[in-house]
Amino acid sequence: MAKQKASASAHPNIALVKYWGNRDHALRVPLNDSLSMNLGEIHTTTTVEFNVKLEHDRLILNGAELEATSPAATRVVAHLARVRARAKIETKARVESKNNFPSGAGIASSASAFAALTLAATRAVGVELNERELSVLARQGSGSAARSIPPGFVEWLTSWDANNSYAVSVAPPEHWDLRDVIAVVSAEEKTIGSTEGHRAASTSPFLVERLNALPGRFHRVRRAILAKDLALLGPAIEEEAIELHSIAMTSRPPIYYWSPAMVRVIQSALKWRAEGLAVYFTLDAGANVHLICESKDAEAVATRARGIAEVQQVIVNAPGAGARLVEQHLF
Ligand code: PMV
């Protein structure tokens, strides 16, 4: 076939137990197990077309062509190479990708981007992978993308065998009416990407402590999700978020994702909780604060978050579906 095209859509996810550090950097095999929720309100849609007439891969993100030598383009081209290797073809591709959220909002899009790219590209070349195989492949583009393949609440276990580290759903989206109210405080691109952060993790003298504490915390978070127990979940995810940033800040050289606006939102959330609102925070490798609550409290949390001067935008997310093929192509 001269041309082969497919489109897919995937949600980003928020890690409740974080992936930070690799056993194998090249294959993105994580140091530890992690657990996340797909973010239903925001998504990436990607169309991939392999075309024998193309001399180079062409990548268009949110309407703008990526510079071939840019780090983002290099990473996508490397992922296309993995797909080509599976299909045993050399054909170049045109990739168009769109986020329904502003790319400058500091919301990590690599998870949804590589999940959607993996599904669209493999289908475009006629390779039908199952969920596990898609997760293993997406993981090699961006670790957290492994978790954007299955639906709802998702766990990703590490393994000494790279083909055995993949994500699976622990509960479907409708299991629990949990909400992630994202308080966007920074429109800036982070200066140090997570790929670099994963490499730096092992230079923190506290990493050993973290790895010792993680199995217990992971099971607490998993149990809390299955039991829909926010009072059990909340303290564990806050402890986890602070620990991620502590590891980053004590890496050598240190990485500061921390910002005054972030602290402002965290302190506000603690105050609201003291006033009786059941809300807890988590963070990723950026300055935005993810406020976790049940659906009945989401509007109250969102309204209060909008009232904080530093908060530029608020996005309320229900648990989202897994990566899926879509009929409508972007070109
Ligand atoms: O998938 P990456 O390399 O962007 O790493 C994700 C890192 C965190 O978002 C901080 C944690 C996580 O598990 O998603």
CSV table of C-alpha atoms and ligand atoms in Angstrom, one decimal:
chain,number,residue,atom,x,y,z
A,1,MET,CA,0.0,0.0,0.0
A,2,ALA,CA,1.4,3.4,-1.0
A,3,LYS,CA,-0.4,5.3,1.8
A,4,GLN,CA,-1.5,4.0,5.2
A,5,LYS,CA,-3.3,6.2,7.7
A,6,ALA,CA,-4.8,5.9,11.2
A,7,SER,CA,-5.8,8.3,14.0
A,8,ALA,CA,-6.0,7.8,17.7
A,9,SER,CA,-6.8,9.8,20.8
A,10,ALA,CA,-5.4,9.5,24.4
A,11,HIS,CA,-5.6,11.3,27.7
A,12,PRO,CA,-2.7,12.4,29.9
A,13,ASN,CA,-2.7,10.9,33.4
A,14,ILE,CA,-1.9,12.2,36.8
A,15,ALA,CA,0.4,9.8,38.8
A,16,LEU,CA,-0.8,9.3,42.4
A,17,VAL,CA,2.3,7.2,43.0
A,18,LYS,CA,5.0,8.7,40.8
A,19,TYR,CA,7.5,7.2,38.3
A,20,TRP,CA,10.8,8.9,39.1
A,21,GLY,CA,14.0,7.2,38.0
A,22,ASN,CA,14.8,4.3,35.7
A,23,ARG,CA,16.4,0.9,35.9
A,24,ASP,CA,17.1,1.2,32.2
A,25,HIS,CA,17.2,4.7,30.8
A,26,ALA,CA,17.2,3.7,27.1
A,27,LEU,CA,14.2,1.4,27.4
A,28,ARG,CA,12.5,3.5,30.1
A,29,VAL,CA,12.1,0.7,32.6
A,30,PRO,CA,11.2,2.4,35.8
A,31,LEU,CA,12.8,2.1,39.2
A,32,ASN,CA,9.5,1.6,40.9
A,33,ASP,CA,5.8,0.7,40.4
A,34,SER,CA,3.4,3.7,39.9
A,35,LEU,CA,-0.3,4.3,39.8
A,36,SER,CA,-2.3,6.9,38.0
A,37,MET,CA,-5.7,8.2,36.9
A,38,ASN,CA,-6.4,9.2,33.2
A,39,LEU,CA,-7.5,12.8,32.9
A,40,GLY,CA,-10.9,12.7,31.1
A,41,GLU,CA,-11.2,16.4,30.2
A,42,ILE,CA,-8.0,16.8,28.2
A,43,HIS,CA,-6.6,14.7,25.3
A,44,THR,CA,-4.2,14.5,22.4
A,45,THR,CA,-5.4,13.4,19.0
A,46,THR,CA,-2.9,12.2,16.5
A,47,THR,CA,-3.1,11.2,12.8
A,48,VAL,CA,-0.2,9.2,11.3
A,49,GLU,CA,0.2,8.5,7.6
A,50,PHE,CA,3.0,6.4,6.1
A,51,ASN,CA,3.6,7.5,2.6
A,52,VAL,CA,6.2,6.1,0.1
A,53,LYS,CA,6.5,9.6,-1.5
A,54,LEU,CA,7.9,11.2,1.7
A,55,GLU,CA,11.6,11.6,2.0
A,56,HIS,CA,11.6,12.5,5.7
A,57,ASP,CA,9.2,12.2,8.6
A,58,ARG,CA,7.1,15.4,8.9
A,59,LEU,CA,5.8,16.4,12.3
A,60,ILE,CA,3.1,19.0,12.9
A,61,LEU,CA,2.1,19.8,16.5
A,62,ASN,CA,-0.9,22.1,17.1
A,63,GLY,CA,-0.6,23.4,13.6
A,64,ALA,CA,3.1,24.2,13.6
A,65,GLU,CA,5.8,22.1,11.9
A,66,LEU,CA,8.5,20.9,14.3
A,67,GLU,CA,12.1,21.7,13.5
A,68,ALA,CA,13.6,18.4,12.4
A,69,THR,CA,16.6,18.8,14.8
A,70,SER,CA,14.5,19.8,17.8
A,71,PRO,CA,14.5,17.5,20.8
A,72,ALA,CA,10.8,16.8,20.5
A,73,ALA,CA,11.1,15.9,16.8
A,74,THR,CA,14.1,13.6,17.5
A,75,ARG,CA,12.1,11.8,20.1
A,76,VAL,CA,9.1,11.3,17.9
A,77,VAL,CA,11.2,10.1,15.0
A,78,ALA,CA,13.0,7.6,17.3
A,79,HIS,CA,9.5,6.3,18.2
A,80,LEU,CA,8.5,6.0,14.6
A,81,ALA,CA,11.7,4.0,14.0
A,82,ARG,CA,10.5,1.5,16.6
A,83,VAL,CA,7.2,1.1,14.8
A,84,ARG,CA,8.9,0.8,11.4
A,85,ALA,CA,11.2,-1.9,12.9
A,86,ARG,CA,8.2,-3.9,14.0
A,87,ALA,CA,6.5,-3.6,10.6
A,88,LYS,CA,9.8,-4.2,8.8
A,89,ILE,CA,9.3,-1.1,6.6
A,90,GLU,CA,11.3,2.0,5.9
A,91,THR,CA,8.5,4.3,4.7
A,92,LYS,CA,8.5,7.8,6.2
A,93,ALA,CA,5.5,9.3,7.9
A,94,ARG,CA,3.5,12.5,8.3
A,95,VAL,CA,2.3,13.0,11.9
A,96,GLU,CA,-0.1,15.6,12.9
A,97,SER,CA,-1.0,16.0,16.6
A,98,LYS,CA,-3.3,18.3,18.5
A,99,ASN,CA,-3.9,18.9,22.2
A,100,ASN,CA,-7.3,20.2,23.3
A,101,PHE,CA,-5.4,22.0,26.1
A,102,PRO,CA,-3.0,24.9,25.7
A,103,SER,CA,0.5,23.5,25.2
A,104,GLY,CA,1.9,26.4,27.3
A,105,ALA,CA,-0.2,25.4,30.3
A,106,GLY,CA,2.6,23.3,31.8
A,107,ILE,CA,0.4,20.2,31.6
A,108,ALA,CA,2.7,17.3,30.7
A,109,SER,CA,1.5,16.1,27.3
A,110,SER,CA,4.2,13.5,26.6
A,111,ALA,CA,2.0,10.7,28.1
A,112,SER,CA,-1.0,11.4,25.9
A,113,ALA,CA,1.2,12.2,22.9
A,114,PHE,CA,3.2,9.0,22.9
A,115,ALA,CA,0.1,6.8,23.8
A,116,ALA,CA,-1.9,8.3,20.8
A,117,LEU,CA,1.2,8.1,18.5
A,118,THR,CA,1.8,4.5,19.4
A,119,LEU,CA,-1.7,3.4,18.7
A,120,ALA,CA,-2.1,5.5,15.5
A,121,ALA,CA,1.3,4.6,14.0
A,122,THR,CA,1.0,0.8,14.6
A,123,ARG,CA,-2.5,0.7,13.1
A,124,ALA,CA,-1.4,2.9,10.2
A,125,VAL,CA,1.2,0.2,9.3
A,126,GLY,CA,-1.3,-2.6,9.9
A,127,VAL,CA,0.4,-3.9,13.1
A,128,GLU,CA,-2.3,-4.8,15.6
A,129,LEU,CA,-0.9,-4.8,19.1
A,130,ASN,CA,-2.8,-5.8,22.2
A,131,GLU,CA,-3.1,-3.4,25.2
A,132,ARG,CA,0.0,-4.9,26.9
A,133,GLU,CA,2.1,-4.6,23.8
A,134,LEU,CA,0.9,-1.1,23.1
A,135,SER,CA,1.8,-0.1,26.7
A,136,VAL,CA,5.3,-1.6,26.4
A,137,LEU,CA,5.9,0.3,23.2
A,138,ALA,CA,4.4,3.6,24.3
A,139,ARG,CA,6.6,3.3,27.5
A,140,GLN,CA,9.7,3.6,25.3
A,141,GLY,CA,8.6,6.9,23.9
A,142,SER,CA,7.7,8.4,27.3
A,143,GLY,CA,7.5,6.3,30.5
A,144,SER,CA,4.2,7.7,31.7
A,145,ALA,CA,2.7,7.0,28.3
A,146,ALA,CA,2.5,3.4,29.2
A,147,ARG,CA,-0.2,4.4,31.7
A,148,SER,CA,-2.3,6.3,29.2
A,149,ILE,CA,-3.0,3.2,27.2
A,150,PRO,CA,-5.4,1.4,29.6
A,151,PRO,CA,-8.6,3.0,30.9
A,152,GLY,CA,-9.4,4.7,34.3
A,153,PHE,CA,-7.2,3.9,37.3
A,154,VAL,CA,-4.0,2.3,36.1
A,155,GLU,CA,-0.9,0.7,37.6
A,156,TRP,CA,2.4,0.2,35.9
A,157,LEU,CA,4.7,-2.4,37.4
A,158,THR,CA,8.5,-2.5,36.9
A,159,SER,CA,10.3,-5.7,35.9
A,160,TRP,CA,13.8,-6.9,35.3
A,161,ASP,CA,12.5,-7.9,31.9
A,162,ALA,CA,11.8,-4.8,29.7
A,163,ASN,CA,9.0,-6.6,27.8
A,164,ASN,CA,7.3,-7.3,31.1
A,165,SER,CA,7.0,-3.7,32.4
A,166,TYR,CA,3.6,-2.4,31.2
A,167,ALA,CA,0.4,-0.8,32.6
A,168,VAL,CA,-2.9,-2.3,33.3
A,169,SER,CA,-6.2,-0.9,34.6
A,170,VAL,CA,-7.0,-1.6,38.3
A,171,ALA,CA,-10.4,0.0,38.0
A,172,PRO,CA,-12.5,1.4,35.1
A,173,PRO,CA,-13.2,5.2,34.9
A,174,GLU,CA,-16.8,4.7,36.3
A,175,HIS,CA,-15.4,2.9,39.4
A,176,TRP,CA,-15.0,6.2,41.4
A,177,ASP,CA,-16.3,9.7,40.8
A,178,LEU,CA,-12.9,11.2,41.7
A,179,ARG,CA,-11.9,14.5,40.3
A,180,ASP,CA,-8.5,16.1,39.5
A,181,VAL,CA,-9.0,19.9,39.5
A,182,ILE,CA,-5.9,21.2,37.9
A,183,ALA,CA,-4.9,24.7,39.1
A,184,VAL,CA,-2.7,26.0,36.3
A,185,VAL,CA,-0.2,28.5,37.7
A,186,SER,CA,2.6,28.4,35.2
A,187,ALA,CA,2.4,28.8,31.4
A,188,GLU,CA,6.1,28.3,31.2
A,189,GLU,CA,7.8,25.2,29.7
A,190,LYS,CA,9.8,23.5,32.4
A,191,THR,CA,13.5,24.1,32.0
A,192,ILE,CA,14.5,20.6,33.0
A,193,GLY,CA,12.5,17.8,31.4
A,194,SER,CA,11.6,14.6,33.2
A,195,THR,CA,14.0,12.5,31.1
A,196,GLU,CA,16.8,14.5,32.8
A,197,GLY,CA,15.1,14.2,36.1
A,198,HIS,CA,14.9,10.4,35.9
A,199,ARG,CA,18.7,10.3,35.3
A,200,ALA,CA,19.3,12.7,38.2
A,201,ALA,CA,17.2,10.8,40.7
A,202,SER,CA,20.0,8.4,41.7
A,203,THR,CA,22.2,11.3,42.8
A,204,SER,CA,19.8,12.2,45.6
A,205,PRO,CA,21.0,10.8,49.0
A,206,PHE,CA,17.3,10.3,49.9
A,207,LEU,CA,16.4,8.0,46.9
A,208,VAL,CA,17.2,4.9,49.0
A,209,GLU,CA,14.7,6.0,51.7
A,210,ARG,CA,12.1,6.6,49.0
A,211,LEU,CA,12.6,3.2,47.4
A,212,ASN,CA,12.2,1.6,50.9
A,213,ALA,CA,9.0,3.5,51.6
A,214,LEU,CA,7.4,3.0,48.2
A,215,PRO,CA,6.0,-0.5,48.3
A,216,GLY,CA,4.0,0.3,51.4
A,217,ARG,CA,2.7,3.5,50.0
A,218,PHE,CA,1.8,2.0,46.6
A,219,HIS,CA,-0.3,-0.6,48.3
A,220,ARG,CA,-2.0,2.0,50.5
A,221,VAL,CA,-2.9,4.0,47.4
A,222,ARG,CA,-4.1,1.0,45.5
A,223,ARG,CA,-6.2,-0.1,48.5
A,224,ALA,CA,-7.7,3.4,48.8
A,225,ILE,CA,-8.7,3.5,45.1
A,226,LEU,CA,-10.3,0.0,45.2
A,227,ALA,CA,-12.2,1.0,48.4
A,228,LYS,CA,-13.0,4.5,47.2
A,229,ASP,CA,-11.5,5.8,50.4
A,230,LEU,CA,-10.4,9.5,50.0
A,231,ALA,CA,-9.3,9.8,53.6
A,232,LEU,CA,-6.9,6.9,53.1
A,233,LEU,CA,-5.8,8.1,49.6
A,234,GLY,CA,-5.3,11.8,50.4
A,235,PRO,CA,-2.4,11.7,52.9
A,236,ALA,CA,-0.6,9.1,50.9
A,237,ILE,CA,-0.6,11.1,47.7
A,238,GLU,CA,0.4,14.3,49.4
A,239,GLU,CA,3.4,12.5,51.0
A,240,GLU,CA,4.2,11.1,47.6
A,241,ALA,CA,4.1,14.4,45.8
A,242,ILE,CA,6.3,16.1,48.4
A,243,GLU,CA,8.8,13.2,48.2
A,244,LEU,CA,9.1,13.5,44.4
A,245,HIS,CA,10.0,17.2,44.7
A,246,SER,CA,12.3,16.4,47.6
A,247,ILE,CA,14.2,13.9,45.5
A,248,ALA,CA,14.4,16.5,42.6
A,249,MET,CA,15.6,19.2,44.9
A,250,THR,CA,18.2,17.1,46.5
A,251,SER,CA,19.5,15.7,43.2
A,252,ARG,CA,23.0,16.9,42.2
A,253,PRO,CA,22.7,19.4,40.6
A,254,PRO,CA,19.3,20.2,42.2
A,255,ILE,CA,16.1,20.5,40.1
A,256,TYR,CA,13.5,23.0,41.3
A,257,TYR,CA,10.0,22.5,40.0
A,258,TRP,CA,8.8,24.2,43.1
A,259,SER,CA,7.5,27.8,42.8
A,260,PRO,CA,5.9,30.4,45.1
A,261,ALA,CA,2.6,30.1,43.2
A,262,MET,CA,2.6,26.4,43.8
A,263,VAL,CA,3.1,26.8,47.5
A,264,ARG,CA,0.4,29.3,47.6
A,265,VAL,CA,-2.1,26.8,46.1
A,266,ILE,CA,-0.9,24.0,48.4
A,267,GLN,CA,-1.4,26.2,51.5
A,268,SER,CA,-4.8,27.3,50.3
A,269,ALA,CA,-5.8,23.6,49.8
A,270,LEU,CA,-4.6,22.8,53.4
A,271,LYS,CA,-6.7,25.7,54.7
A,272,TRP,CA,-9.8,24.6,52.8
A,273,ARG,CA,-9.4,21.2,54.2
A,274,ALA,CA,-9.1,22.5,57.7
A,275,GLU,CA,-12.4,24.3,57.0
A,276,GLY,CA,-14.0,21.0,56.1
A,277,LEU,CA,-13.6,20.6,52.3
A,278,ALA,CA,-12.2,17.1,51.5
A,279,VAL,CA,-9.5,18.1,49.1
A,280,TYR,CA,-5.9,16.8,48.8
A,281,PHE,CA,-3.1,17.9,46.4
A,282,THR,CA,-0.6,16.1,44.2
A,283,LEU,CA,2.1,17.5,41.9
A,284,ASP,CA,4.0,16.4,38.8
A,285,ALA,CA,7.3,17.6,37.5
A,286,GLY,CA,6.1,21.2,37.1
A,287,ALA,CA,4.5,24.0,39.0
A,288,ASN,CA,0.8,23.2,38.6
A,289,VAL,CA,-1.1,21.8,41.5
A,290,HIS,CA,-3.6,18.9,41.0
A,291,LEU,CA,-6.4,19.1,43.6
A,292,ILE,CA,-8.0,15.7,44.2
A,293,CYS,CA,-11.5,15.5,45.5
A,294,GLU,CA,-14.8,13.7,44.9
A,295,SER,CA,-17.2,15.0,42.3
A,296,LYS,CA,-19.6,16.4,44.9
A,297,ASP,CA,-16.9,18.9,46.0
A,298,ALA,CA,-15.3,19.6,42.6
A,299,GLU,CA,-17.2,22.8,41.9
A,300,ALA,CA,-16.4,24.2,45.4
A,301,VAL,CA,-12.7,23.3,44.9
A,302,ALA,CA,-12.7,24.8,41.3
A,303,THR,CA,-14.4,28.0,42.5
A,304,ARG,CA,-11.9,28.5,45.3
A,305,ALA,CA,-8.9,27.7,43.1
A,306,ARG,CA,-10.1,30.3,40.5
A,307,GLY,CA,-10.1,32.8,43.4
A,308,ILE,CA,-6.3,32.5,43.9
A,309,ALA,CA,-4.6,35.4,42.1
A,310,GLU,CA,-1.8,33.2,40.7
A,311,VAL,CA,-4.1,30.6,39.2
A,312,GLN,CA,-4.5,31.3,35.5
A,313,GLN,CA,-6.8,28.5,34.6
A,314,VAL,CA,-8.7,25.6,36.2
A,315,ILE,CA,-9.4,22.3,34.5
A,316,VAL,CA,-11.8,19.8,36.1
A,317,ASN,CA,-11.1,16.1,35.1
A,318,ALA,CA,-13.1,13.0,35.7
A,319,PRO,CA,-11.4,9.6,35.3
A,320,GLY,CA,-10.7,9.1,31.6
A,321,ALA,CA,-10.9,6.3,29.1
A,322,GLY,CA,-7.9,4.5,27.6
A,323,ALA,CA,-6.2,5.2,24.2
A,324,ARG,CA,-8.6,4.6,21.3
A,325,LEU,CA,-8.7,4.8,17.5
A,326,VAL,CA,-10.8,7.6,16.1
A,327,GLU,CA,-12.5,7.9,12.7
A,328,GLN,CA,-11.8,11.5,12.1
A,329,HIS,CA,-8.3,12.2,10.7
A,330,LEU,CA,-6.6,15.5,11.2
A,331,PHE,CA,-5.5,15.7,7.6
B,1,PMV,O1,7.0,10.0,31.4
B,1,PMV,P1,7.9,11.0,31.9
B,1,PMV,O2,9.3,10.7,31.5
B,1,PMV,O3,7.5,12.4,31.4
B,1,PMV,O4,7.9,11.1,33.4
B,1,PMV,C1,6.8,11.4,34.2
B,1,PMV,C2,7.2,11.9,35.6
B,1,PMV,C3,6.1,12.4,36.5
B,1,PMV,O5,5.1,13.0,35.8
B,1,PMV,C4,6.7,13.4,37.5
B,1,PMV,C5,5.6,11.2,37.3
B,1,PMV,C6,4.7,10.3,36.7
B,1,PMV,O6,4.7,9.1,37.1
B,1,PMV,O7,3.9,10.6,35.7
